[in-house]
């Protein structure tokens, strides 16, 4: 017997005008011609969707830390935690961006590669630790980020990824969403 999930996906066509507006914002900001399942599973609650979109937009899309670092953090934490949706979705985004390191370079399969700047690798390592075991973060972790070239504002922005990925993973896991077919088509 298949388990039913409490978050019913609301398609673009079924969505209220308020939810469609948020869906349109997500498509524009993410550069996608479709609405991700992560958003449609929240379409039944416009207030929740707006708040979670605002958090995601401010933390992942805006800021001065390169987006590829943020995508790698979310991918790495999600993969270690076993959040299938987020690991796959953020692998697609990170691997697309990672083509700048080499056409055949798959960045998510080579997180320790010297082709990836040390600052990126340090950020992924430290913020993954913060997301998975926040109580284990020490002053030495913050020092590593500063030594890697991140200023105070950027360190705060990086650590906000730990909070974001925990939210992303929780919603993806409890909603039971599956990876978007459109994302699978990008990941060739």
XYZ file of N, CA and C in Angstrom:
564
model
N 0.838 -1.178 0.000
C 0.000 0.000 0.000
C 0.886 1.245 0.000
N 0.672 2.134 -0.941
C 1.494 3.334 -1.063
C 1.097 4.342 -0.002
N 2.135 4.922 0.622
C 1.904 5.920 1.660
C 1.478 7.235 1.012
N 0.462 7.872 1.591
C 0.081 9.189 1.082
C 0.899 10.233 1.833
N 1.185 11.335 1.178
C 1.993 12.382 1.780
C 1.123 13.606 2.030
N 1.388 14.320 3.128
C 0.544 15.449 3.502
C 0.683 16.670 2.600
N 1.715 16.722 1.783
C 1.940 17.874 0.920
C 1.529 17.529 -0.498
N 0.321 17.906 -0.894
C -0.143 17.645 -2.255
C 0.498 18.660 -3.188
N 1.087 18.150 -4.257
C 1.686 19.046 -5.254
C 0.585 19.841 -5.939
N 0.811 21.127 -6.088
C -0.130 22.015 -6.762
C 0.547 22.477 -8.054
N 0.033 22.018 -9.174
C 0.614 22.377 -10.466
C 0.412 23.857 -10.749
N 1.143 24.351 -11.704
C 1.020 25.752 -12.110
C -0.422 26.053 -12.522
N -1.018 25.152 -13.284
C -2.390 25.334 -13.777
C -3.412 25.354 -12.645
N -3.180 24.582 -11.593
C -4.096 24.501 -10.447
C -3.878 25.612 -9.423
N -2.749 26.285 -9.509
C -2.349 27.233 -8.473
C -3.195 28.501 -8.485
N -3.331 29.075 -7.302
C -3.993 30.373 -7.174
C -3.103 31.436 -7.819
N -3.669 32.600 -8.139
C -2.848 33.671 -8.717
C -1.650 34.045 -7.830
N -1.862 34.044 -6.508
C -0.788 34.368 -5.566
C 0.344 33.342 -5.663
N -0.015 32.072 -5.730
C 0.988 31.005 -5.823
C 1.653 31.032 -7.194
N 0.897 31.292 -8.241
C 1.496 31.394 -9.588
C 2.550 32.488 -9.637
N 2.282 33.589 -8.969
C 3.252 34.684 -8.940
C 4.566 34.209 -8.306
N 4.479 33.455 -7.218
C 5.682 32.931 -6.569
C 6.362 31.916 -7.490
N 5.572 31.044 -8.097
C 6.130 30.079 -9.043
C 6.896 30.801 -10.146
N 6.309 31.880 -10.683
C 6.974 32.642 -11.741
C 8.298 33.228 -11.248
N 8.301 33.720 -10.012
C 9.539 34.259 -9.426
C 10.609 33.178 -9.337
N 10.210 31.973 -8.924
C 11.203 30.889 -8.783
C 11.782 30.519 -10.141
N 10.949 30.464 -11.146
C 11.426 30.112 -12.488
C 12.407 31.163 -13.004
N 12.052 32.430 -12.830
C 12.928 33.525 -13.281
C 14.265 33.487 -12.548
N 14.217 33.419 -11.238
C 15.436 33.489 -10.429
C 16.351 32.284 -10.652
N 15.754 31.121 -10.871
C 16.550 29.900 -11.066
C 16.878 29.641 -12.533
N 16.309 30.443 -13.416
C 16.564 30.266 -14.843
C 16.014 28.968 -15.390
N 14.846 28.563 -14.880
C 14.227 27.307 -15.298
C 12.899 27.575 -16.003
N 12.566 26.770 -16.992
C 11.279 26.944 -17.676
C 10.134 26.203 -16.979
N 10.380 25.648 -15.821
C 9.375 24.876 -15.084
C 9.509 25.167 -13.595
N 8.491 24.776 -12.827
C 8.497 24.957 -11.379
C 8.983 23.655 -10.750
N 9.985 23.769 -9.905
C 10.514 22.582 -9.224
C 9.470 21.951 -8.303
N 9.520 20.648 -8.187
C 8.620 19.927 -7.285
C 8.741 20.421 -5.846
N 9.940 20.879 -5.459
C 10.130 21.375 -4.099
C 9.177 22.531 -3.810
N 8.871 23.326 -4.823
C 7.930 24.442 -4.645
C 6.485 23.977 -4.778
N 6.205 23.122 -5.765
C 4.812 22.720 -5.985
C 4.247 21.956 -4.801
N 5.103 21.271 -4.042
C 4.590 20.535 -2.874
C 4.161 21.488 -1.760
N 4.504 22.767 -1.873
C 4.113 23.773 -0.884
C 3.039 24.715 -1.416
N 2.586 24.468 -2.657
C 1.639 25.353 -3.312
C 0.280 25.445 -2.645
N -0.045 24.517 -1.779
C -1.320 24.557 -1.072
C -1.325 25.527 0.096
N -0.164 26.086 0.426
C -0.060 27.016 1.547
C 0.764 28.233 1.090
N 0.109 29.241 0.518
C 0.835 30.392 -0.030
C 1.767 31.087 0.971
N 1.360 31.165 2.224
C 2.189 31.829 3.234
C 3.484 31.048 3.461
N 3.374 29.743 3.606
C 4.548 28.876 3.776
C 5.445 28.964 2.543
N 4.853 28.848 1.377
C 5.609 28.908 0.130
C 6.361 30.238 0.021
N 5.685 31.350 0.292
C 6.327 32.672 0.204
C 7.489 32.775 1.176
N 7.300 32.320 2.412
C 8.370 32.398 3.416
C 9.564 31.534 3.047
N 9.293 30.317 2.598
C 10.387 29.420 2.232
C 11.099 29.905 0.973
N 10.360 30.460 0.030
C 10.983 31.029 -1.166
C 11.852 32.225 -0.784
N 11.361 33.090 0.094
C 12.138 34.263 0.513
C 13.445 33.816 1.175
N 13.375 32.800 2.030
C 14.579 32.272 2.698
C 15.546 31.698 1.667
N 15.033 30.870 0.772
C 15.882 30.254 -0.244
C 16.515 31.331 -1.131
N 15.716 32.295 -1.585
C 16.207 33.349 -2.474
C 17.314 34.165 -1.804
N 17.070 34.589 -0.567
C 18.050 35.422 0.139
C 19.329 34.656 0.465
N 19.196 33.374 0.751
C 20.334 32.587 1.207
C 21.111 31.940 0.073
N 20.417 31.410 -0.914
C 21.070 30.664 -1.990
C 21.383 31.528 -3.208
N 20.459 32.385 -3.601
C 20.604 33.100 -4.869
C 21.300 34.441 -4.700
N 20.968 35.150 -3.654
C 21.592 36.447 -3.426
C 22.879 36.281 -2.629
N 23.623 37.352 -2.496
C 24.843 37.328 -1.693
C 26.098 37.399 -2.528
N 27.224 37.406 -1.840
C 28.504 37.563 -2.535
C 29.278 36.258 -2.699
N 28.908 35.212 -1.979
C 29.574 33.915 -2.133
C 29.119 33.304 -3.460
N 30.050 32.827 -4.285
C 29.657 32.222 -5.562
C 28.613 31.112 -5.383
N 27.607 31.128 -6.249
C 26.509 30.167 -6.148
C 26.989 28.721 -6.236
N 28.041 28.476 -6.982
C 28.525 27.097 -7.110
C 28.953 26.539 -5.749
N 29.544 27.368 -4.902
C 29.933 26.904 -3.562
C 28.682 26.508 -2.783
N 27.651 27.330 -2.860
C 26.407 27.056 -2.150
C 25.766 25.771 -2.662
N 25.760 25.594 -3.985
C 25.188 24.372 -4.568
C 25.970 23.141 -4.116
N 27.296 23.259 -4.063
C 28.125 22.131 -3.622
C 27.861 21.785 -2.163
N 27.678 22.801 -1.335
C 27.368 22.556 0.078
C 26.044 21.809 0.192
N 25.020 22.300 -0.492
C 23.705 21.666 -0.396
C 23.758 20.255 -0.962
N 24.454 20.075 -2.066
C 24.617 18.725 -2.626
C 25.303 17.809 -1.599
N 26.432 18.254 -1.049
C 27.235 17.407 -0.167
C 26.480 17.016 1.100
N 25.840 17.976 1.730
C 25.062 17.686 2.947
C 23.908 16.740 2.609
N 23.198 17.032 1.533
C 22.043 16.211 1.144
C 22.461 14.784 0.829
N 23.584 14.627 0.142
C 24.075 13.284 -0.186
C 24.455 12.532 1.078
N 25.139 13.208 1.995
C 25.540 12.539 3.251
C 24.341 12.200 4.119
N 23.334 13.053 4.070
C 22.144 12.827 4.881
C 21.187 11.833 4.223
N 21.348 11.611 2.917
C 20.471 10.681 2.203
C 19.186 11.309 1.701
N 19.185 12.626 1.513
C 18.016 13.293 0.941
C 18.153 13.189 -0.575
N 17.491 12.212 -1.132
C 17.628 11.896 -2.550
C 17.252 13.073 -3.455
N 16.136 13.719 -3.165
C 15.689 14.827 -4.012
C 16.732 15.944 -4.053
N 17.129 16.432 -2.882
C 18.047 17.567 -2.845
C 19.435 17.200 -3.373
N 19.901 15.999 -3.075
C 21.206 15.589 -3.591
C 21.200 15.592 -5.111
N 20.174 15.034 -5.704
C 20.107 14.958 -7.164
C 19.906 16.340 -7.780
N 18.966 17.118 -7.256
C 18.694 18.441 -7.825
C 19.917 19.341 -7.746
N 20.564 19.389 -6.591
C 21.706 20.286 -6.435
C 22.955 19.746 -7.114
N 23.022 18.442 -7.346
C 24.104 17.890 -8.173
C 23.959 18.394 -9.603
N 22.733 18.414 -10.107
C 22.507 18.914 -11.466
C 22.965 20.369 -11.571
N 22.550 21.207 -10.618
C 22.939 22.617 -10.658
C 24.453 22.778 -10.517
N 25.060 22.091 -9.549
C 26.504 22.210 -9.320
C 27.302 21.675 -10.506
N 26.891 20.533 -11.042
C 27.635 19.950 -12.164
C 27.548 20.819 -13.413
N 26.405 21.463 -13.610
C 26.274 22.386 -14.739
C 27.240 23.555 -14.568
N 27.283 24.120 -13.362
C 28.198 25.232 -13.091
C 29.655 24.765 -13.110
N 29.889 23.532 -12.688
C 31.243 22.984 -12.597
C 31.896 22.709 -13.933
N 31.141 22.814 -15.019
C 31.717 22.619 -16.358
C 32.824 23.637 -16.623
N 32.837 24.742 -15.871
C 33.880 25.752 -16.056
C 35.262 25.208 -15.659
N 35.293 24.117 -14.901
C 36.564 23.499 -14.508
C 37.042 22.490 -15.544
N 36.218 22.210 -16.531
C 36.547 21.256 -17.580
C 35.266 20.638 -18.106
N 35.150 20.524 -19.412
C 33.910 20.048 -20.039
C 33.464 18.688 -19.504
N 34.395 17.787 -19.260
C 34.047 16.442 -18.785
C 34.228 16.279 -17.282
N 34.478 17.393 -16.589
C 34.703 17.361 -15.146
C 33.365 17.343 -14.427
N 33.147 16.332 -13.610
C 31.912 16.233 -12.817
C 32.278 16.621 -11.388
N 31.972 17.849 -11.059
C 32.451 18.438 -9.810
C 31.957 17.687 -8.572
N 30.726 17.195 -8.594
C 30.199 16.514 -7.411
C 30.878 15.168 -7.169
N 31.526 14.627 -8.185
C 32.253 13.361 -8.025
C 33.731 13.597 -7.733
N 34.120 14.863 -7.679
C 35.527 15.206 -7.488
C 35.698 16.360 -6.498
N 34.987 16.303 -5.383
C 35.010 17.415 -4.434
C 36.389 17.678 -3.835
N 37.275 16.704 -3.866
C 38.621 16.880 -3.311
C 39.659 17.221 -4.374
N 39.224 17.408 -5.610
C 40.139 17.677 -6.714
C 40.853 19.012 -6.545
N 42.130 19.026 -6.917
C 42.894 20.273 -6.904
C 42.416 21.255 -7.960
N 41.571 20.799 -8.899
C 40.993 21.717 -9.880
C 40.013 22.688 -9.218
N 39.464 22.283 -8.082
C 38.516 23.115 -7.343
C 39.322 23.994 -6.387
N 39.078 25.299 -6.390
C 39.838 26.175 -5.485
C 39.740 25.717 -4.026
N 40.842 25.887 -3.307
C 40.903 25.498 -1.902
C 39.794 26.182 -1.099
N 39.481 27.423 -1.426
C 38.433 28.134 -0.690
C 37.092 27.415 -0.828
N 36.791 26.901 -2.016
C 35.546 26.159 -2.239
C 35.535 24.894 -1.390
N 36.651 24.155 -1.444
C 36.730 22.881 -0.705
C 36.622 23.111 0.794
N 37.254 24.188 1.276
C 37.184 24.518 2.705
C 35.754 24.861 3.096
N 35.094 25.669 2.301
C 33.711 26.052 2.602
C 32.802 24.832 2.636
N 32.938 23.948 1.666
C 32.094 22.742 1.634
C 32.330 21.902 2.883
N 33.588 21.712 3.255
C 33.922 20.880 4.422
C 33.372 21.483 5.717
N 33.635 22.756 5.935
C 33.235 23.399 7.196
C 31.717 23.524 7.303
N 31.062 23.942 6.240
C 29.607 24.143 6.316
C 28.880 22.799 6.352
N 29.418 21.781 5.720
C 28.825 20.443 5.846
C 28.859 20.013 7.307
N 29.980 20.238 7.957
C 30.099 19.925 9.390
C 29.046 20.695 10.188
N 28.871 21.978 9.875
C 27.887 22.801 10.596
C 26.470 22.291 10.394
N 26.160 21.855 9.180
C 24.806 21.368 8.894
C 24.531 20.030 9.555
N 25.527 19.157 9.571
C 25.320 17.802 10.094
C 25.503 17.715 11.604
N 26.425 18.512 12.148
C 26.724 18.461 13.584
C 27.088 19.858 14.059
N 26.113 20.719 14.161
C 26.389 22.124 14.485
C 27.128 22.292 15.812
N 26.883 21.419 16.768
C 27.546 21.534 18.069
C 29.048 21.246 17.992
N 29.515 20.663 16.900
C 30.938 20.342 16.742
C 31.729 21.481 16.111
N 31.049 22.543 15.656
C 31.739 23.673 15.029
C 32.500 24.450 16.105
N 33.757 24.771 15.787
C 34.618 25.486 16.736
C 35.153 26.765 16.105
N 35.851 27.530 16.902
C 36.499 28.750 16.408
C 37.491 28.408 15.299
N 38.108 27.239 15.381
C 39.064 26.823 14.347
C 38.386 26.698 12.984
N 37.131 26.290 12.971
C 36.393 26.194 11.704
C 36.205 27.577 11.087
N 35.861 28.554 11.920
C 35.706 29.923 11.433
C 37.049 30.477 10.960
N 38.121 30.117 11.681
C 39.463 30.549 11.278
C 39.828 29.968 9.915
N 39.463 28.696 9.674
C 39.743 28.079 8.366
C 39.062 28.854 7.241
N 37.818 29.241 7.472
C 37.089 30.003 6.453
C 37.754 31.361 6.208
N 38.180 32.032 7.292
C 38.847 33.330 7.149
C 40.182 33.155 6.414
N 40.932 32.122 6.763
C 42.218 31.856 6.102
C 42.022 31.502 4.629
N 40.862 30.959 4.289
C 40.563 30.628 2.891
C 40.147 31.861 2.094
N 40.032 33.014 2.786
C 39.761 34.264 2.086
C 38.358 34.818 2.235
N 37.537 34.203 3.062
C 36.173 34.691 3.253
C 36.152 35.752 4.348
N 35.422 36.862 4.103
C 35.280 37.885 5.131
C 34.107 37.524 6.055
N 33.886 38.332 7.072
C 32.841 38.041 8.077
C 31.463 37.868 7.454
N 31.101 38.761 6.548
C 29.792 38.673 5.896
C 29.662 37.396 5.083
N 30.721 37.031 4.389
C 30.694 35.803 3.588
C 30.637 34.560 4.467
N 31.301 34.611 5.614
C 31.247 33.470 6.545
C 29.821 33.305 7.069
N 29.157 34.404 7.385
C 27.761 34.316 7.815
C 26.894 33.748 6.691
N 27.148 34.212 5.478
C 26.406 33.722 4.320
C 26.631 32.219 4.114
N 27.869 31.784 4.282
C 28.162 30.350 4.160
C 27.443 29.553 5.239
N 27.523 30.015 6.471
C 26.881 29.279 7.565
C 25.358 29.259 7.409
N 24.801 30.258 6.747
C 23.357 30.258 6.484
C 22.980 29.097 5.561
N 23.941 28.603 4.790
C 23.663 27.447 3.933
C 23.367 26.205 4.777
N 23.980 26.116 5.957
C 23.709 24.983 6.850
C 22.244 24.981 7.275
N 21.723 26.156 7.588
C 20.314 26.284 7.968
C 19.425 25.974 6.766
N 19.784 26.539 5.620
C 18.981 26.349 4.412
C 18.904 24.885 4.018
N 20.029 24.202 3.974
C 20.010 22.806 3.531
C 19.185 21.943 4.477
N 19.205 22.248 5.763
C 18.377 21.480 6.695
C 16.895 21.693 6.393
N 16.504 22.926 6.072
C 15.121 23.199 5.690
C 14.776 22.486 4.377
N 15.642 22.616 3.377
C 15.392 21.987 2.081
C 15.217 20.482 2.224
N 16.133 19.843 2.955
C 16.081 18.392 3.133
C 14.833 17.960 3.879
N 14.480 18.680 4.923
C 13.303 18.304 5.713
C 12.042 18.358 4.865
N 11.852 19.448 4.136
C 10.645 19.558 3.302
C 10.636 18.496 2.213
N 11.771 18.282 1.568
C 11.833 17.268 0.506
C 11.526 15.879 1.059
N 12.100 15.562 2.197
C 11.897 14.225 2.772
C 10.470 14.004 3.270
N 9.911 14.976 4.002
C 8.580 14.740 4.565
C 7.481 14.842 3.517
N 7.755 15.575 2.427
C 6.735 15.704 1.387
C 6.732 14.506 0.446
N 7.831 13.769 0.402
C 7.911 12.599 -0.470
C 8.057 12.930 -1.943
N 8.512 14.150 -2.265
C 8.636 14.532 -3.668
C 9.702 13.708 -4.376
N 9.511 13.559 -5.655
C 10.466 12.861 -6.523
C 11.206 13.898 -7.356
N 12.356 13.505 -7.850
C 13.152 14.414 -8.672
C 12.368 14.800 -9.928
N 12.487 16.027 -10.316
C 11.782 16.561 -11.474
C 12.309 15.906 -12.751
N 11.402 15.423 -13.593
C 11.820 14.835 -14.864
C 12.633 15.818 -15.689
N 12.273 17.096 -15.623
C 13.003 18.121 -16.376
C 14.463 18.239 -15.912
N 14.705 18.038 -14.599
C 16.076 18.068 -14.103
C 16.842 16.839 -14.561
N 16.166 15.715 -14.596
C 16.820 14.490 -15.082
C 17.252 14.632 -16.538
N 16.477 15.382 -17.300
C 16.821 15.605 -18.716
C 18.043 16.506 -18.856
N 18.230 17.442 -17.914
C 19.398 18.323 -17.943
C 20.648 17.517 -17.611
N 20.523 16.579 -16.692
C 21.643 15.796 -16.197
C 21.941 14.633 -17.138
N 22.559 14.949 -18.275
C 22.891 13.892 -19.239
C 24.345 13.516 -19.161
